[in-house]
CSV table of C-alpha atoms in Angstrom, one decimal:
chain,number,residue,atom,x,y,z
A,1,UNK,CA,43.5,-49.0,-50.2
A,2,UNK,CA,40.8,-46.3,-50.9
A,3,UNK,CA,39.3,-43.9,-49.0
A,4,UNK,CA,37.3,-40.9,-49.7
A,5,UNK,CA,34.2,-39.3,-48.7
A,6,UNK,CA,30.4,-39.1,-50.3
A,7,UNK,CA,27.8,-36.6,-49.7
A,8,UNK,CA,25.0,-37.4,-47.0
A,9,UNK,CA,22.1,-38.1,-50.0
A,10,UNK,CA,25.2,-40.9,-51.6
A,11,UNK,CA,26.0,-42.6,-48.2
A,12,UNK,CA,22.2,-42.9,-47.1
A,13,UNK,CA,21.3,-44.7,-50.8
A,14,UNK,CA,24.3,-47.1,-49.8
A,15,UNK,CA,22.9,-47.6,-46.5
A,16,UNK,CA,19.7,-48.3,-47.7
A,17,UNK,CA,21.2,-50.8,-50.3
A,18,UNK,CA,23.1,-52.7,-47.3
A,19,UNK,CA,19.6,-52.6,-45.2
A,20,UNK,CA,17.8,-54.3,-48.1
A,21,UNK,CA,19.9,-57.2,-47.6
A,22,UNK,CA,22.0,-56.6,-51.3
A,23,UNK,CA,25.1,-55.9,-49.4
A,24,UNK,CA,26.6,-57.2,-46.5
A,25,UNK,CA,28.3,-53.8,-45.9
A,26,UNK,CA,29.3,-50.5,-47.8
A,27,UNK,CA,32.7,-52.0,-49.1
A,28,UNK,CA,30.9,-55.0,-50.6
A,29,UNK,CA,28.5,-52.5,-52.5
A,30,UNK,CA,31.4,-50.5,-53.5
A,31,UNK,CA,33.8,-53.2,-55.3
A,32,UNK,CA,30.4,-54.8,-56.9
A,33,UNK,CA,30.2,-51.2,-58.3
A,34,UNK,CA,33.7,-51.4,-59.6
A,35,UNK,CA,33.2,-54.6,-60.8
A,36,UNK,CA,29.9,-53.9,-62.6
A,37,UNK,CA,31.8,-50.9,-64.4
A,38,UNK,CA,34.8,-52.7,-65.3
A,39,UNK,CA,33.3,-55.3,-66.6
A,40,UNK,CA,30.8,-53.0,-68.8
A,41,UNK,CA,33.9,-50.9,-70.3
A,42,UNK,CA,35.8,-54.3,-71.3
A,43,UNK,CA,32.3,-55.0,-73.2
A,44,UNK,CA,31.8,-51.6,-74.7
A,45,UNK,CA,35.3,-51.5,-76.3
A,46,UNK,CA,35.8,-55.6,-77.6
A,47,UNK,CA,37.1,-55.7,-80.7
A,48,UNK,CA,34.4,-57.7,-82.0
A,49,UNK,CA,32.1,-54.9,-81.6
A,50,UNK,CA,34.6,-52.4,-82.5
A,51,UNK,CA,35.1,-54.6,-85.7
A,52,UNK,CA,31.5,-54.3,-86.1
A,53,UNK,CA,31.2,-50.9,-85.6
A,54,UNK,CA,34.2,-50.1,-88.6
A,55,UNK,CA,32.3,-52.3,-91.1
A,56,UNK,CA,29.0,-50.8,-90.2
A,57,UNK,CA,30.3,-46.9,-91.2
A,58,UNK,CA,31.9,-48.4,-94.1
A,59,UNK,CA,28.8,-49.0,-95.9
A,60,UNK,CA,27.5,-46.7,-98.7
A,61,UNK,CA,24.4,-44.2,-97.9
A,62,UNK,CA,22.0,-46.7,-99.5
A,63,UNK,CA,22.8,-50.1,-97.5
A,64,UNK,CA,21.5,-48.2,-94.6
A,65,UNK,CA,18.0,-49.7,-93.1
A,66,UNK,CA,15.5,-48.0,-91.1
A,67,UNK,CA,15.4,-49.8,-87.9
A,68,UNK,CA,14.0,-48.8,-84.3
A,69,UNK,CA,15.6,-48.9,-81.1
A,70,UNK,CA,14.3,-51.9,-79.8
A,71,UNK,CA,15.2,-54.2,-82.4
A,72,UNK,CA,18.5,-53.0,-82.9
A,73,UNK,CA,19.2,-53.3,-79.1
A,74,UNK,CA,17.3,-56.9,-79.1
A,75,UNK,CA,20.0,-57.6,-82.1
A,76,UNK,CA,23.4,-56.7,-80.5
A,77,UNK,CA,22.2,-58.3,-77.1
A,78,UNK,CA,21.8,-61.6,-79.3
A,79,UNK,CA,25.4,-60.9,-80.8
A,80,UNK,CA,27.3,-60.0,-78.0
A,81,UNK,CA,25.7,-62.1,-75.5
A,82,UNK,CA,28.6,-62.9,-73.4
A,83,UNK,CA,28.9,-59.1,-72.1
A,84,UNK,CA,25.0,-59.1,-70.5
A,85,UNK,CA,26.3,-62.6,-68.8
């Protein structure tokens, strides 16, 4: 069991996030927080991305391409799919 405390502005934005109907209650909003972030560090570390990541800064200088943020986002959403689920 947890318990701990939050400052006024922190409590009032859960409130308000119970209020809207997105919660039932504070705990609910709290474990879907710890949920949401366990979830995104098991994703962030896979080893199919860390395996991409390895051959990626294993290429020479000139395999490089110039590439924005969007696409390259749009890219590893498409490959590792299965973490935005």
């Amino acid at each position: 069991m947890l318990s701990f405390e939050v400052d006024e502005e922190m409590s009032g934005f859960v409130a308000e996030q119970v209020a809207e109907g997105s919660y039932a209650n504070a705990g609910d909003y709290l474990r879907d927080l710890i949920r949401n972030d366990r979830d995104a560090l098991a994703c962030e570390m896979s080893p199919e991305r860390l395996a991409y990541l390895r051959e990626a800064f294993a290429q020479p200088p000139g395999a490089y391409v110039e590439a924005n943020a969007e696409t390259f986002l749009s890219e590893m959403r498409q490959r590792y799919r299965t973490c935005e689920e």
